[in-house]
mmCIF file of C-alpha atoms and ligand atoms in Angstrom:
data_model
loop_
_atom_site.group_PDB
_atom_site.id
_atom_site.type_symbol
_atom_site.label_atom_id
_atom_site.label_comp_id
_atom_site.label_asym_id
_atom_site.label_seq_id
_atom_site.Cartn_x
_atom_site.Cartn_y
_atom_site.Cartn_z
ATOM 1 C CA MET A 1 97.400 163.968 49.611
ATOM 2 C CA ASN A 2 99.359 161.224 47.892
ATOM 3 C CA VAL A 3 98.431 157.890 49.505
ATOM 4 C CA ILE A 4 100.720 154.918 48.908
ATOM 5 C CA ILE A 5 99.673 151.481 50.173
ATOM 6 C CA ARG A 6 102.396 148.858 50.513
ATOM 7 C CA PRO A 7 101.981 145.204 51.496
ATOM 8 C CA ASP A 8 103.860 145.236 54.788
ATOM 9 C CA GLU A 9 106.050 147.156 57.214
ATOM 10 C CA GLN A 10 109.267 146.331 55.392
ATOM 11 C CA SER A 11 108.019 147.669 52.071
ATOM 12 C CA VAL A 12 106.705 150.808 53.810
ATOM 13 C CA THR A 13 110.238 151.309 55.121
ATOM 14 C CA ASP A 14 111.813 150.643 51.726
ATOM 15 C CA THR A 15 109.486 153.127 50.000
ATOM 16 C CA ALA A 16 109.939 155.760 52.725
ATOM 17 C CA TYR A 17 113.717 155.323 52.579
ATOM 18 C CA LEU A 18 113.814 155.919 48.814
ATOM 19 C CA PHE A 19 111.580 158.972 49.255
ATOM 20 C CA VAL A 20 113.818 160.508 51.945
ATOM 21 C CA LYS A 21 117.021 159.634 50.078
ATOM 22 C CA ASP A 22 115.700 161.285 46.937
ATOM 23 C CA ARG A 23 114.838 164.501 48.841
ATOM 24 C CA MET A 24 118.125 164.547 50.754
ATOM 25 C CA ASN A 25 120.089 164.357 47.569
ATOM 26 C CA ARG A 26 118.490 167.632 46.486
ATOM 27 C CA LYS A 27 120.466 170.587 47.794
ATOM 28 C CA ARG A 28 117.509 172.544 49.097
ATOM 29 C CA TYR A 29 116.306 169.703 51.355
ATOM 30 C CA ARG A 30 118.889 170.173 54.105
ATOM 31 C CA VAL A 31 116.513 170.934 57.009
ATOM 32 C CA LEU A 32 114.566 167.924 58.230
ATOM 33 C CA GLY A 33 111.780 167.603 60.796
ATOM 34 C CA LEU A 34 111.908 164.256 62.598
ATOM 35 C CA PRO A 35 109.551 162.125 64.708
ATOM 36 C CA THR A 36 110.174 159.547 67.420
ATOM 37 C CA GLY A 37 108.135 156.450 68.288
ATOM 38 C CA GLY A 38 108.055 152.861 67.143
ATOM 39 C CA THR A 39 107.103 153.639 63.533
ATOM 40 C CA PRO A 40 110.201 155.562 62.367
ATOM 41 C CA LEU A 41 112.661 153.062 63.892
ATOM 42 C CA ARG A 42 113.000 150.956 60.745
ATOM 43 C CA LEU A 43 113.343 154.073 58.613
ATOM 44 C CA TYR A 44 116.142 155.352 60.871
ATOM 45 C CA ARG A 45 117.881 151.995 60.559
ATOM 46 C CA ALA A 46 117.558 152.243 56.772
ATOM 47 C CA LEU A 47 118.962 155.793 56.812
ATOM 48 C CA VAL A 48 121.942 154.649 58.903
ATOM 49 C CA GLU A 49 122.598 151.814 56.440
ATOM 50 C CA GLY A 50 122.212 154.230 53.534
ATOM 51 C CA HIS A 51 124.725 156.518 55.177
ATOM 52 C CA GLN A 52 127.151 153.629 55.708
ATOM 53 C CA ARG A 53 126.868 152.735 52.020
ATOM 54 C CA GLY A 54 127.697 156.329 51.133
ATOM 55 C CA ASP A 55 124.237 157.037 49.672
ATOM 56 C CA ILE A 56 123.233 159.748 52.163
ATOM 57 C CA ASP A 57 125.351 162.515 53.617
ATOM 58 C CA PHE A 58 124.256 164.394 56.742
ATOM 59 C CA ALA A 59 127.253 166.772 56.840
ATOM 60 C CA ASP A 60 125.314 170.007 56.369
ATOM 61 C CA VAL A 61 121.893 168.730 57.440
ATOM 62 C CA HIS A 62 119.945 170.333 60.302
ATOM 63 C CA THR A 63 117.262 168.403 62.171
ATOM 64 C CA PHE A 64 114.366 169.602 64.319
ATOM 65 C CA ASN A 65 112.547 167.003 66.371
ATOM 66 C CA LEU A 66 108.814 167.357 66.810
ATOM 67 C CA ASP A 67 108.489 167.011 70.540
ATOM 68 C CA GLU A 68 109.944 166.158 73.932
ATOM 69 C CA TYR A 69 108.478 165.044 77.253
ATOM 70 C CA ILE A 70 108.358 167.673 79.962
ATOM 71 C CA GLY A 71 110.330 166.610 83.017
ATOM 72 C CA LEU A 72 112.975 164.415 81.379
ATOM 73 C CA GLU A 73 116.638 165.403 80.959
ATOM 74 C CA GLY A 74 117.991 164.959 77.422
ATOM 75 C CA ASP A 75 120.095 162.003 78.595
ATOM 76 C CA HIS A 76 117.199 160.236 80.345
ATOM 77 C CA PRO A 77 116.858 156.837 78.618
ATOM 78 C CA GLN A 78 113.171 157.505 77.797
ATOM 79 C CA SER A 79 113.679 161.057 76.555
ATOM 80 C CA TYR A 80 113.160 161.605 72.854
ATOM 81 C CA ARG A 81 116.542 163.316 72.692
ATOM 82 C CA HIS A 82 118.154 160.075 73.894
ATOM 83 C CA PHE A 83 116.010 157.986 71.507
ATOM 84 C CA MET A 84 117.272 160.025 68.555
ATOM 85 C CA GLN A 85 120.884 159.859 69.707
ATOM 86 C CA VAL A 86 120.863 156.078 70.038
ATOM 87 C CA ASN A 87 118.760 155.287 66.971
ATOM 88 C CA LEU A 88 120.091 157.820 64.483
ATOM 89 C CA PHE A 89 122.490 160.580 65.460
ATOM 90 C CA ASP A 90 125.225 158.299 66.894
ATOM 91 C CA HIS A 91 125.483 156.505 63.555
ATOM 92 C CA ILE A 92 125.534 159.359 61.019
ATOM 93 C CA ASN A 93 127.802 162.307 60.238
ATOM 94 C CA ILE A 94 125.521 165.035 61.587
ATOM 95 C CA ALA A 95 127.189 167.978 63.374
ATOM 96 C CA ALA A 96 126.127 168.177 67.040
ATOM 97 C CA ASP A 97 125.290 171.874 66.608
ATOM 98 C CA ASN A 98 122.868 171.023 63.802
ATOM 99 C CA ILE A 99 120.661 168.862 66.038
ATOM 100 C CA HIS A 100 117.783 171.005 67.307
ATOM 101 C CA PHE A 101 115.647 169.765 70.181
ATOM 102 C CA LEU A 102 113.077 171.128 72.580
ATOM 103 C CA SER A 103 114.310 170.880 76.161
ATOM 104 C CA GLY A 104 112.296 168.683 78.523
ATOM 105 C CA LEU A 105 113.441 170.886 81.388
ATOM 106 C CA PRO A 106 113.136 174.430 80.038
ATOM 107 C CA THR A 107 113.706 177.356 82.399
ATOM 108 C CA ASP A 108 110.820 179.123 80.687
ATOM 109 C CA ILE A 109 108.394 177.171 78.493
ATOM 110 C CA GLU A 110 107.304 180.125 76.380
ATOM 111 C CA ASP A 111 110.867 181.278 75.714
ATOM 112 C CA GLU A 112 111.917 177.750 74.825
ATOM 113 C CA CYS A 113 109.064 177.333 72.334
ATOM 114 C CA GLU A 114 109.545 180.749 70.764
ATOM 115 C CA ALA A 115 113.276 180.196 70.329
ATOM 116 C CA TYR A 116 112.539 176.871 68.607
ATOM 117 C CA GLU A 117 110.182 178.499 66.138
ATOM 118 C CA GLU A 118 112.755 181.229 65.474
ATOM 119 C CA ALA A 119 115.532 178.709 64.866
ATOM 120 C CA ILE A 120 113.372 176.961 62.241
ATOM 121 C CA VAL A 121 112.705 180.257 60.473
ATOM 122 C CA GLU A 122 116.383 181.293 60.625
ATOM 123 C CA LEU A 123 117.330 178.143 58.734
ATOM 124 C CA GLY A 124 114.777 178.871 56.035
ATOM 125 C CA GLY A 125 112.074 176.495 57.290
ATOM 126 C CA ILE A 126 111.752 172.729 57.395
ATOM 127 C CA LYS A 127 111.998 171.264 53.910
ATOM 128 C CA LEU A 128 110.926 167.709 54.678
ATOM 129 C CA GLN A 129 108.891 166.924 57.778
ATOM 130 C CA ILE A 130 108.617 163.219 58.585
ATOM 131 C CA LEU A 131 105.657 162.213 60.773
ATOM 132 C CA GLY A 132 103.995 159.270 62.454
ATOM 133 C CA ILE A 133 100.380 159.336 63.639
ATOM 134 C CA GLY A 134 99.042 158.463 67.075
ATOM 135 C CA ARG A 135 95.929 156.380 67.745
ATOM 136 C CA THR A 136 94.266 159.673 68.691
ATOM 137 C CA GLY A 137 95.065 161.089 65.251
ATOM 138 C CA HIS A 138 97.804 163.270 66.696
ATOM 139 C CA ILE A 139 100.815 164.542 64.770
ATOM 140 C CA GLY A 140 103.586 165.582 67.111
ATOM 141 C CA PHE A 141 101.769 165.663 70.443
ATOM 142 C CA ASN A 142 98.898 167.712 69.025
ATOM 143 C CA GLU A 143 96.122 165.788 70.700
ATOM 144 C CA PRO A 144 92.434 166.100 69.727
ATOM 145 C CA THR A 145 91.075 169.649 70.162
ATOM 146 C CA SER A 146 94.513 171.190 69.573
ATOM 147 C CA SER A 147 94.148 174.291 67.458
ATOM 148 C CA LEU A 148 94.932 173.556 63.823
ATOM 149 C CA ALA A 149 96.807 176.890 63.855
ATOM 150 C CA SER A 150 98.809 176.004 66.995
ATOM 151 C CA ARG A 151 102.486 176.831 67.376
ATOM 152 C CA THR A 152 105.163 175.133 69.468
ATOM 153 C CA ARG A 153 103.909 174.913 73.061
ATOM 154 C CA ASP A 154 103.203 172.612 76.003
ATOM 155 C CA LYS A 155 100.399 170.040 75.698
ATOM 156 C CA THR A 156 98.756 167.573 78.043
ATOM 157 C CA LEU A 157 98.850 164.023 76.668
ATOM 158 C CA THR A 158 95.595 162.067 76.391
ATOM 159 C CA ARG A 159 94.961 158.877 78.331
ATOM 160 C CA GLU A 160 95.385 156.818 75.099
ATOM 161 C CA THR A 161 98.750 158.395 74.356
ATOM 162 C CA VAL A 162 99.943 157.862 77.937
ATOM 163 C CA GLU A 163 98.825 154.190 77.625
ATOM 164 C CA ASP A 164 100.655 153.826 74.299
ATOM 165 C CA ASN A 165 103.834 155.276 75.776
ATOM 166 C CA ARG A 166 103.605 153.107 78.916
ATOM 167 C CA ARG A 167 105.549 150.283 77.211
ATOM 168 C CA PHE A 168 108.750 152.328 77.309
ATOM 169 C CA PHE A 169 108.605 152.986 81.083
ATOM 170 C CA ASP A 170 108.936 150.796 84.204
ATOM 171 C CA SER A 171 105.758 152.019 85.902
ATOM 172 C CA ASP A 172 102.599 154.047 85.189
ATOM 173 C CA GLU A 173 103.745 156.878 87.420
ATOM 174 C CA GLU A 174 106.883 157.421 85.363
ATOM 175 C CA VAL A 175 105.056 158.064 82.065
ATOM 176 C CA PRO A 176 105.093 161.818 81.435
ATOM 177 C CA ARG A 177 101.688 163.523 81.144
ATOM 178 C CA TRP A 178 102.973 166.645 79.418
ATOM 179 C CA ALA A 179 105.178 167.458 76.476
ATOM 180 C CA LEU A 180 106.474 170.322 74.413
ATOM 181 C CA THR A 181 105.485 169.904 70.780
ATOM 182 C CA MET A 182 105.633 171.755 67.510
ATOM 183 C CA GLY A 183 102.141 173.007 66.728
ATOM 184 C CA VAL A 184 99.965 171.915 63.828
ATOM 185 C CA GLY A 185 100.580 175.356 62.301
ATOM 186 C CA THR A 186 104.338 174.847 62.670
ATOM 187 C CA ILE A 187 104.181 171.441 60.972
ATOM 188 C CA MET A 188 101.998 172.796 58.159
ATOM 189 C CA GLU A 189 104.750 175.250 57.176
ATOM 190 C CA ALA A 190 107.098 172.459 56.115
ATOM 191 C CA ARG A 191 107.674 172.443 52.367
ATOM 192 C CA GLU A 192 106.900 168.739 52.089
ATOM 193 C CA ILE A 193 105.508 166.161 54.510
ATOM 194 C CA LEU A 194 105.957 162.397 54.648
ATOM 195 C CA LEU A 195 103.749 160.500 57.086
ATOM 196 C CA ILE A 196 104.220 156.796 57.681
ATOM 197 C CA ALA A 197 101.817 154.509 59.533
ATOM 198 C CA THR A 198 101.722 150.754 60.016
ATOM 199 C CA GLY A 199 99.551 148.267 61.870
ATOM 200 C CA ARG A 200 95.853 147.786 62.624
ATOM 201 C CA SER A 201 95.883 150.046 65.658
ATOM 202 C CA LYS A 202 96.366 153.029 63.316
ATOM 203 C CA ALA A 203 93.602 152.171 60.820
ATOM 204 C CA ASP A 204 90.905 154.394 62.395
ATOM 205 C CA ALA A 205 93.239 157.377 62.782
ATOM 206 C CA VAL A 206 94.493 156.953 59.198
ATOM 207 C CA ALA A 207 90.943 156.842 57.793
ATOM 208 C CA ALA A 208 90.038 159.974 59.768
ATOM 209 C CA MET A 209 93.182 161.738 58.530
ATOM 210 C CA VAL A 210 92.780 160.875 54.848
ATOM 211 C CA GLU A 211 89.016 160.688 54.337
ATOM 212 C CA GLY A 212 87.435 162.312 57.364
ATOM 213 C CA PRO A 213 86.531 165.964 57.736
ATOM 214 C CA VAL A 214 89.278 168.452 58.589
ATOM 215 C CA THR A 215 88.823 168.680 62.327
ATOM 216 C CA ALA A 216 90.751 169.432 65.473
ATOM 217 C CA MET A 217 89.445 166.076 66.746
ATOM 218 C CA CYS A 218 92.028 164.461 64.419
ATOM 219 C CA THR A 219 94.865 166.935 64.030
ATOM 220 C CA ALA A 220 96.459 164.867 61.244
ATOM 221 C CA SER A 221 93.397 165.734 59.111
ATOM 222 C CA ALA A 222 94.887 169.239 58.780
ATOM 223 C CA LEU A 223 97.332 167.637 56.321
ATOM 224 C CA GLN A 224 94.465 167.606 53.794
ATOM 225 C CA MET A 225 95.195 171.341 53.521
ATOM 226 C CA HIS A 226 98.933 170.825 52.945
ATOM 227 C CA PRO A 227 100.009 171.033 49.281
ATOM 228 C CA ARG A 228 102.746 168.374 49.375
ATOM 229 C CA THR A 229 101.898 165.492 51.696
ATOM 230 C CA THR A 230 102.675 161.850 51.007
ATOM 231 C CA VAL A 231 101.276 159.121 53.255
ATOM 232 C CA ILE A 232 102.840 155.657 53.150
ATOM 233 C CA LEU A 233 100.776 152.876 54.762
ATOM 234 C CA ASP A 234 100.899 149.133 55.118
ATOM 235 C CA GLU A 235 97.754 147.105 54.353
ATOM 236 C CA ALA A 236 96.781 146.957 58.022
ATOM 237 C CA ALA A 237 96.924 150.727 58.530
ATOM 238 C CA ALA A 238 95.033 151.247 55.227
ATOM 239 C CA ALA A 239 92.319 148.704 56.120
ATOM 240 C CA LYS A 240 89.602 151.266 56.914
ATOM 241 C CA LEU A 241 90.046 153.518 53.887
ATOM 242 C CA ASP A 242 86.940 153.561 51.659
ATOM 243 C CA GLU A 243 88.778 154.751 48.541
ATOM 244 C CA ASP A 244 91.707 152.330 48.723
ATOM 245 C CA GLU A 245 91.171 151.059 45.167
ATOM 246 C CA TYR A 246 91.555 154.626 43.889
ATOM 247 C CA TYR A 247 94.837 155.139 45.780
ATOM 248 C CA ARG A 248 96.180 151.888 44.364
HETATM 249 P P1 PGA B 1 104.346 155.176 67.243
HETATM 250 O O1 PGA B 1 103.852 156.654 67.575
HETATM 251 O O2 PGA B 1 105.212 155.289 66.058
HETATM 252 O O3 PGA B 1 105.096 154.727 68.464
HETATM 253 O O4 PGA B 1 103.101 154.370 66.997
HETATM 254 C C1 PGA B 1 103.389 157.443 66.544
HETATM 255 C C2 PGA B 1 102.955 158.791 67.083
HETATM 256 O O5 PGA B 1 102.438 158.843 68.205
HETATM 257 O O6 PGA B 1 103.142 159.782 66.378
#
């Protein structure tokens, strides 16, 4: 695991942007795995600006998002599909057919998840998977006790994750309790992984991911077994790492 500690959120974004731009300018990195949430917002803004400057071209890029809430239509304002449209896809030259998303209202959950896995394989696999990390140590919605070999499927969200997502909804009752998510095993097949985390609330999860044992209680710790993972942190998210001097 390559751990990079930057002074603040802006420099995390700047470093992550340069990393993604570098990979996207290599021909074989045309299939991206993307996260939602508060953390990637600045990176998406930077990618849009990079695109507007002519530094990044999405013409033949395919994207696969990690997860989607069960029960929300793709045009629901709190759906992840909508989040991606508004924050990234509307502002770049990606072909609509190249945007791959799990449906929040699948007719059959198993078929939906299997088809998603197949679509990834058909395109030769995800080359760069971008991730955030939840307070529970989740990647995607792979909450604690998820199998580290899990594939795309439905998951129940933990109380902490529901609380964290509450800010985007008008009332408690509206926050979805279930989601479809790529599995840990699915994520681990990406050629390269970039995880970004900022803020004090992530410090425990980050320490467990980087320095803790590999355990289903922190699914991000599975990344210790991935051959090409880079983690970019701000000082606050890195605050509980014991070996921070070494990473620096
Ligand atoms: P956040 O979510 O970026 O909104 O903190 C991260 C995650 O849950 O993966």
